[in-house]
CSV table of C-alpha atoms in Angstrom, one decimal:
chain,number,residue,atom,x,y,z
A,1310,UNK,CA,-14.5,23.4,-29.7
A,1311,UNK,CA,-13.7,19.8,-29.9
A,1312,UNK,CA,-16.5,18.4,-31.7
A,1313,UNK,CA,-15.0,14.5,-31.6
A,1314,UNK,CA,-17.5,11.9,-31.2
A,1315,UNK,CA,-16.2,9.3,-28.5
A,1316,UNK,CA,-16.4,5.6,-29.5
A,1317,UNK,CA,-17.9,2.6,-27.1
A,1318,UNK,CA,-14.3,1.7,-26.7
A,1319,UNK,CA,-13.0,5.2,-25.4
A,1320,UNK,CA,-15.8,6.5,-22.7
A,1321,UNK,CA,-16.8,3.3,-21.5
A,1322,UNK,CA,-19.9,3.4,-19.6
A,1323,UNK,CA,-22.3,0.4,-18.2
A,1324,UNK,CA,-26.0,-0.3,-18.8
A,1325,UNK,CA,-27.1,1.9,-16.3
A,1326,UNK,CA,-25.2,5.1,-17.6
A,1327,UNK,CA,-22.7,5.1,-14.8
A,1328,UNK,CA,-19.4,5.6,-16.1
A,1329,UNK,CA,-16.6,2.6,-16.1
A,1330,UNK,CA,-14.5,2.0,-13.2
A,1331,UNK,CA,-16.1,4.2,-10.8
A,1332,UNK,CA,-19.6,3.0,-11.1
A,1333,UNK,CA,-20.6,6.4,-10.9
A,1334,UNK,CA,-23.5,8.6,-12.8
A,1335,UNK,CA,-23.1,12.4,-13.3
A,1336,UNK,CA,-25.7,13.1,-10.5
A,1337,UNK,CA,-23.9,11.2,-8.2
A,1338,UNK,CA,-20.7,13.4,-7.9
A,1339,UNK,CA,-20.5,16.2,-5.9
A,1340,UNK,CA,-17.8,19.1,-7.4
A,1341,UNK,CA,-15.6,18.9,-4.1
A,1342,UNK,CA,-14.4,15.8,-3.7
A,1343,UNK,CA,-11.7,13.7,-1.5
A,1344,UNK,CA,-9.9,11.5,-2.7
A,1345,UNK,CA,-8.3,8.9,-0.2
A,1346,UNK,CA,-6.4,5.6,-0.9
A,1347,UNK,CA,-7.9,3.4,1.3
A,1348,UNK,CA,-11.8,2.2,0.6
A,1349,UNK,CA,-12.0,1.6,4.6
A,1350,UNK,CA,-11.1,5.6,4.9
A,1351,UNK,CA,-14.3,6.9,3.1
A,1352,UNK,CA,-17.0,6.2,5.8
A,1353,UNK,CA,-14.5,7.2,8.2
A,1354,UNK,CA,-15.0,10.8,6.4
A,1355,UNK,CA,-18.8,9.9,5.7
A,1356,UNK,CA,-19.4,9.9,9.2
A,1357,UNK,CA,-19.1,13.6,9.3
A,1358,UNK,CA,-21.5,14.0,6.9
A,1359,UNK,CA,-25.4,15.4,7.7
A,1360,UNK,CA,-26.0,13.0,5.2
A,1361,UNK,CA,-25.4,10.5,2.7
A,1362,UNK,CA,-27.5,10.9,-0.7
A,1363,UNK,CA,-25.2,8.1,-2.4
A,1364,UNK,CA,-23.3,5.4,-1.8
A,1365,UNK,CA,-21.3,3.4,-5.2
A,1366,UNK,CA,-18.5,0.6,-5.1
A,1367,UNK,CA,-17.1,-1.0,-7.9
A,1368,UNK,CA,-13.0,-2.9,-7.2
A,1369,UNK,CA,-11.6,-0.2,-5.2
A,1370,UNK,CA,-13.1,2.7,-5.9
A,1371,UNK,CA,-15.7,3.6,-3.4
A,1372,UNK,CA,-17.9,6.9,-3.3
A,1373,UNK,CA,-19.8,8.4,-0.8
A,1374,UNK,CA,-22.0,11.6,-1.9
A,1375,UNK,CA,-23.7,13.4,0.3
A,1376,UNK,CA,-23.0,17.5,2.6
A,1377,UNK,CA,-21.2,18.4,5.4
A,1378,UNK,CA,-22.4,21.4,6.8
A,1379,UNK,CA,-24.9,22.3,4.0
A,1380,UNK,CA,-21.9,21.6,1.3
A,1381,UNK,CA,-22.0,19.0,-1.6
A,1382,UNK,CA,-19.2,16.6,-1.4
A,1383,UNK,CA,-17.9,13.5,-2.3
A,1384,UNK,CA,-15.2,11.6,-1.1
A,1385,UNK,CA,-14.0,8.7,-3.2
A,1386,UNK,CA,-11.2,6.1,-2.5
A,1387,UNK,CA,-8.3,5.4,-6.0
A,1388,UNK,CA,-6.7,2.4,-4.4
A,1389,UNK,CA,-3.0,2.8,-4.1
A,1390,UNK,CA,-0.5,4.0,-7.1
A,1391,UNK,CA,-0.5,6.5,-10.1
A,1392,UNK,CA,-2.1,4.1,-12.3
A,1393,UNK,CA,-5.4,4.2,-10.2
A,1394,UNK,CA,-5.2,8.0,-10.8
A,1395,UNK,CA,-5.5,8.6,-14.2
A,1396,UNK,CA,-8.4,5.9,-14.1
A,1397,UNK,CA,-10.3,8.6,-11.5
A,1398,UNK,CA,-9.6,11.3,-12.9
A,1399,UNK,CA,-10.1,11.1,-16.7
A,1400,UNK,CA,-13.3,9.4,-15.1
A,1401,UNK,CA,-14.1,12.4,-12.8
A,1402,UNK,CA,-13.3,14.4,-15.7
A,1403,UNK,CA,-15.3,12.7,-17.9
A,1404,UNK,CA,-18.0,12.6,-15.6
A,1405,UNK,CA,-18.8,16.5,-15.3
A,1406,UNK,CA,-17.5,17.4,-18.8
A,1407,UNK,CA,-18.4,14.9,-21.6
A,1408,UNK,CA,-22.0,14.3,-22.3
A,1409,UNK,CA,-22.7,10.7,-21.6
A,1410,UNK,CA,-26.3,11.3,-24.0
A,1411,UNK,CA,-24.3,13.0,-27.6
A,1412,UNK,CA,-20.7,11.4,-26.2
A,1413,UNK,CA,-19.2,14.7,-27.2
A,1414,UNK,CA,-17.1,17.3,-24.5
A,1415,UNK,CA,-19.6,20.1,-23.3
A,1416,UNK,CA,-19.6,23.4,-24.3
A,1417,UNK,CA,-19.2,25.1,-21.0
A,1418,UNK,CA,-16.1,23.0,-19.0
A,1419,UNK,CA,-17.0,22.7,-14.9
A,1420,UNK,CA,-13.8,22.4,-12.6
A,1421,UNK,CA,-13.3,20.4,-10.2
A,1422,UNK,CA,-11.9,21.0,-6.6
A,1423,UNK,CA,-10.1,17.7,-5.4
A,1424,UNK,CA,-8.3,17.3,-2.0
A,1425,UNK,CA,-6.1,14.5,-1.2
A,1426,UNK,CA,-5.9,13.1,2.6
A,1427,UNK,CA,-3.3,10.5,2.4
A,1428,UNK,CA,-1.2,9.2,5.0
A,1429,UNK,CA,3.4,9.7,4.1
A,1430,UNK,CA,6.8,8.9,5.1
A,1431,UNK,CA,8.9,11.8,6.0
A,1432,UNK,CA,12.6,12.1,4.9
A,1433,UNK,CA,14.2,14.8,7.1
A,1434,UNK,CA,14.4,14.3,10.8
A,1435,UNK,CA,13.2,17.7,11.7
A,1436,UNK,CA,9.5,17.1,10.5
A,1437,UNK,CA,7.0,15.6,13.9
A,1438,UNK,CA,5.4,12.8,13.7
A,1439,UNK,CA,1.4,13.1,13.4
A,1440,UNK,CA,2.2,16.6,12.3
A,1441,UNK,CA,0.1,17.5,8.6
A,1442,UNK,CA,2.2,18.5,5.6
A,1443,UNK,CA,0.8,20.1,2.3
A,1444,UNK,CA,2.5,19.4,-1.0
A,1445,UNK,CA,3.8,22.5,-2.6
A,1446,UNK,CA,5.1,19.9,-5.2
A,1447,UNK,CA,4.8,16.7,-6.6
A,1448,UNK,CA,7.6,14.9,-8.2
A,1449,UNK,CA,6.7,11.9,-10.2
A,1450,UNK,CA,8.6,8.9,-10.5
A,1451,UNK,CA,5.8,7.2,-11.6
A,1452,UNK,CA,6.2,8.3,-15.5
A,1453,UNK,CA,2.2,9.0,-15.8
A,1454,UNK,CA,2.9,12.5,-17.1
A,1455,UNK,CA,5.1,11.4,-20.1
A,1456,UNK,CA,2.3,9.6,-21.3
A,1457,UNK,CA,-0.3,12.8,-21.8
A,1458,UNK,CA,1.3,16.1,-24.3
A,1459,UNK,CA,2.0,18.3,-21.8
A,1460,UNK,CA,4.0,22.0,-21.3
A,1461,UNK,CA,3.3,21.8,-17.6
A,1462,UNK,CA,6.5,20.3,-16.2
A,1463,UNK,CA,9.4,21.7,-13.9
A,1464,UNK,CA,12.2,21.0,-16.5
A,1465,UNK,CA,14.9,22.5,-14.9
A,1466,UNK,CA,14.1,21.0,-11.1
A,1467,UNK,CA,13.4,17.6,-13.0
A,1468,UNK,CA,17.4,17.8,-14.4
A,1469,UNK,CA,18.6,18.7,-10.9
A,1470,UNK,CA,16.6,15.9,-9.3
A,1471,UNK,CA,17.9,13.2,-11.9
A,1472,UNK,CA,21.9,14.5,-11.3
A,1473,UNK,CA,21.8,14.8,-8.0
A,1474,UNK,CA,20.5,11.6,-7.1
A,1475,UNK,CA,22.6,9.6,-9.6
A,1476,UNK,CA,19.3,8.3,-11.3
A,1477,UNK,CA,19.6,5.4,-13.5
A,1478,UNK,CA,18.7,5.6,-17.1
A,1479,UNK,CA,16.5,2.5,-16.4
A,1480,UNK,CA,14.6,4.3,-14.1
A,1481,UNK,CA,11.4,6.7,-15.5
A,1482,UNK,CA,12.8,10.7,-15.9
A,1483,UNK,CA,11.0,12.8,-13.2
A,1484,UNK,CA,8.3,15.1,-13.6
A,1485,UNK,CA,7.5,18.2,-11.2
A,1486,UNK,CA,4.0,19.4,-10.6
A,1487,UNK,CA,2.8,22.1,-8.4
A,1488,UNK,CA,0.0,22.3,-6.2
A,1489,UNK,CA,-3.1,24.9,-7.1
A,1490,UNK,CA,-2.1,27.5,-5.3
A,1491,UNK,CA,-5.9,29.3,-4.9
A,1492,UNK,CA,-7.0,25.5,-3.6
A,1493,UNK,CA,-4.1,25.4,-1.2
A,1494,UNK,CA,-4.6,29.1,0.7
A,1495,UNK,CA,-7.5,27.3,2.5
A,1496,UNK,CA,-5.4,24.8,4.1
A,1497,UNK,CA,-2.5,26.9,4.8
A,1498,UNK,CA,-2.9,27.3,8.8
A,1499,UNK,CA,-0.8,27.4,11.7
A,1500,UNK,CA,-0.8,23.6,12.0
A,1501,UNK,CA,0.0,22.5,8.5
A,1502,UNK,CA,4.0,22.5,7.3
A,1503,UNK,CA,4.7,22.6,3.7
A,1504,UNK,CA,6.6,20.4,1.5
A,1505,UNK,CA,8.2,19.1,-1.6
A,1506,UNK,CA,6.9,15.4,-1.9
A,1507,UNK,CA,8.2,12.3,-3.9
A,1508,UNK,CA,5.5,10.1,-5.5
A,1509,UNK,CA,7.2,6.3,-5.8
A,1510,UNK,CA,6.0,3.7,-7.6
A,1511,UNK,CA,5.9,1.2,-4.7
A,1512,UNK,CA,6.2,1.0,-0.9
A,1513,UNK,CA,9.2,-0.9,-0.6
A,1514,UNK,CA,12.6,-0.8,-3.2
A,1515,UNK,CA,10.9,2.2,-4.8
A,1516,UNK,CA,11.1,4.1,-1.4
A,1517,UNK,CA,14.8,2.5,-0.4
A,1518,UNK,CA,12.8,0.0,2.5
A,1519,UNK,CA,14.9,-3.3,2.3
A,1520,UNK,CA,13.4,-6.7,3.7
A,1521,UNK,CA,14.9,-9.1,1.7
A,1522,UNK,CA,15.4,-7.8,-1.0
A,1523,UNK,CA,17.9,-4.7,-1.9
A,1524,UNK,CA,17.2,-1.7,-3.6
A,1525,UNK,CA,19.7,-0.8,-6.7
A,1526,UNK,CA,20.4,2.3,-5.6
A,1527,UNK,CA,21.7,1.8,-1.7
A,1528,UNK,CA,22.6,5.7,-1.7
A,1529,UNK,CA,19.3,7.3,-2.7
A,1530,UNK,CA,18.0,7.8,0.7
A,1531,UNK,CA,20.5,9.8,1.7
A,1532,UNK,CA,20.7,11.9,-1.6
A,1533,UNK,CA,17.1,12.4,-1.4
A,1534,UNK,CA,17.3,14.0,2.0
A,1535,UNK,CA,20.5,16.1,1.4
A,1536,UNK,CA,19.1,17.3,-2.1
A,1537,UNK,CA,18.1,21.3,-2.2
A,1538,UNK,CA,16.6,22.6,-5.1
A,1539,UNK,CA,16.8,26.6,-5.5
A,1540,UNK,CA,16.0,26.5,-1.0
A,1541,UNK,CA,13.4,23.4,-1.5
A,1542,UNK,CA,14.4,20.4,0.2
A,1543,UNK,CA,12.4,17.2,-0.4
A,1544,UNK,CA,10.1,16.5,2.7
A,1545,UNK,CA,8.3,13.5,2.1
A,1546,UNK,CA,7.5,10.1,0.1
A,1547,UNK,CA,3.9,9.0,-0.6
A,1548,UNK,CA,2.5,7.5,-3.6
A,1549,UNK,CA,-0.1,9.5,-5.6
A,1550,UNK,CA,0.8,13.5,-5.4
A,1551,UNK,CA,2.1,13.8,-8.5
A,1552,UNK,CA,-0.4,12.1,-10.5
A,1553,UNK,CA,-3.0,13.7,-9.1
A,1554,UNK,CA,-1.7,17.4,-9.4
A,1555,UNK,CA,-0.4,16.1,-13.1
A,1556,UNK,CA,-4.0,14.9,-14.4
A,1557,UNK,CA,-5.4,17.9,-12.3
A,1558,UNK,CA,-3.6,20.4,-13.9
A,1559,UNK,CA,-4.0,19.0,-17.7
A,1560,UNK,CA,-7.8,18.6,-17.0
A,1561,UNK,CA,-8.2,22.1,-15.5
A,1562,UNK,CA,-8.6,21.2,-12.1
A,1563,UNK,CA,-7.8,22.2,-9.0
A,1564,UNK,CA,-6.1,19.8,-6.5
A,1565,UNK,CA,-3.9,20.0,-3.4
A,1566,UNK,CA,-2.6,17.0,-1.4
A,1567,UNK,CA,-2.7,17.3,2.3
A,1568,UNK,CA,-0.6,14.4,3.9
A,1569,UNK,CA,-0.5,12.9,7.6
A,1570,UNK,CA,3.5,12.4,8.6
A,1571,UNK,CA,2.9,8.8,9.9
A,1572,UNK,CA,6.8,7.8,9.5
A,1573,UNK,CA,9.9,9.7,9.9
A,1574,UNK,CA,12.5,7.5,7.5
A,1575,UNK,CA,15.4,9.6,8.9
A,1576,UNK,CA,14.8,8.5,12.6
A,1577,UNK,CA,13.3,5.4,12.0
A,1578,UNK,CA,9.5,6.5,14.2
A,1579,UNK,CA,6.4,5.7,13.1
A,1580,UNK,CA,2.9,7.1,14.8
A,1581,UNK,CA,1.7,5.3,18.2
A,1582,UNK,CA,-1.5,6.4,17.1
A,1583,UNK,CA,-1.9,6.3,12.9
A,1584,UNK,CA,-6.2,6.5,13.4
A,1585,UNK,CA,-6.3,9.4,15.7
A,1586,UNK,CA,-4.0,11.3,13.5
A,1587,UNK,CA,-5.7,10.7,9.9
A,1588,UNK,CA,-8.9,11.2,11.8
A,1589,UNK,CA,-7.5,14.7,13.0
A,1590,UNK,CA,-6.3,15.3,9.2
A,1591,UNK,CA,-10.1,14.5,7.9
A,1592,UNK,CA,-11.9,16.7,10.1
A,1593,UNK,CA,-9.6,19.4,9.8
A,1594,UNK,CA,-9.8,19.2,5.9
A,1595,UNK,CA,-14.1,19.2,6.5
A,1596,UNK,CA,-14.1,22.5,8.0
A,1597,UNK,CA,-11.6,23.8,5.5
A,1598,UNK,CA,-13.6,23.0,2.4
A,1599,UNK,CA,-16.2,25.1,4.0
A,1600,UNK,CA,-14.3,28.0,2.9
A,1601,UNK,CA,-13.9,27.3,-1.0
């Protein structure tokens, strides 16, 4: 076992033991957790809760600990972008796997089970509005992966991807993550559609919206919605999947991201009602996690 002895400057933790950027202390971390972008979203899955034992905020990142029918759980917000989750999850990590007392990994590892409800843009026109989508995949254009040794990559779909959609050299090489597949049996229901989803690094160019300014690539929305990939077409654009099933997987995690289909980019719809629907997508989710 890894006997390394980590440095102030590595596991960062403040005065009161909690741990960096999250603000949080081991005891305050439930093992399922929720992750959602927005810090305005976690009461609205708090409320659900019989209870809640903690509340922590540092920046963006806001927790809520506490059980929803009898079960530990904690939902946490990351803020928008890739970037946000390798700060949360080497800190989750870290959290329930180094100890904060010796500053050495533990002996006996604990995973994690982490469930994304995050709103997405879908890309083919046959996909409902305010319907749910899991992702079977995540496909990174976000370049997180590269930066951790890895043998967990999708090579061959990653090659596809970068010649079908005439990807420019300036632009970060794809990675392709799947989902936990044990995690994601206890979502798969009549009422949730399943997908292969892009993760961009922005809202706008990255995602081919133009205001006033134009993306480089004019053609890739198109591409992206004709490309098919051994009978998987690419459903969806949203942007933290693939980080989060990338640091999940290289941390011994399981994760699974369960999006609400607030747009449809091939029609040009978006929801009448965006609340209703994300609340319908955090309940269901609660009464899932009963089940794991």
């Amino acid at each position: 076992m890894d006997k390394t002895t980590f440095s102030d400057s590595e596991l960062i933790l403040n005065k009161d033991g909690s741990i960096y950027h999250l603000n949080l202390r081991p005891d305050q971390l439930a093992h399922t957790i929720i992750t959602v972008g927005d810090p305005e979203r976690v009461p609205e899955v708090s409320k659900y809760f019989d209870f809640i034992e903690h509340k922590v905020a540092k920046r963006e990142f806001h927790t809520h600990t506490g059980t929803y029918k009898g079960k530990p759980v904690s939902v946490i917000s990351t803020g928008i972008g890739t970037d946000n989750i390798d700060i949360v999850f080497n800190e989750l990590d870290a959290l329930v796997n180094i100890d904060f007392e010796t500053r050495q990994i533990k002996e006996n590892l604990t995973s994690l089970d982490i469930i994304r409800i995050g709103t997405t843009g879908a890309v083919q026109p046959n996909i409902p509005i305010d319907s749910f989508l899991l992702s079977q995949r995540g496909i990174g254009f976000d370049s997180l992966l590269h930066w951790y040794d890895n043998d967990i990559e999708d090579k061959e779909f990653a090659d596809a991807l970068i010649k079908e959609l005439k990807l420019s050299d300036d632009m970060a090489t794809p990675y392709i993550v799947q989902c936990n597949r044990e995690l994601a049996k206890h979502f798969q229901t009549i009422e949730m559609l399943n997908g292969t989803t892009i993760t961009n690094v922005g809202f706008y160019g990255p995602q081919s919206r133009r205001l006033r300014l134009a993306p480089s690539n004019k053609e890739l929305k198109q591409l992206i919605s004709n490309f098919s990939f051994n009978g998987h077409q690419i459903t969806n654009l949203e942007m933290e999947t693939s980080g989060i099933y990338a640091m999940a997987a290289l941390l011994g995690h399981r994760a699974v991201s369960l999006n609400a289909v607030l747009a449809n980019r091939a029609t040009g719809d978006f929801s009448k009602t965006p609340n209703k629907t994300v609340d319908k997508l955090i309940q269901f989710t609660l009464d899932r996690i009963l089940s794991i």
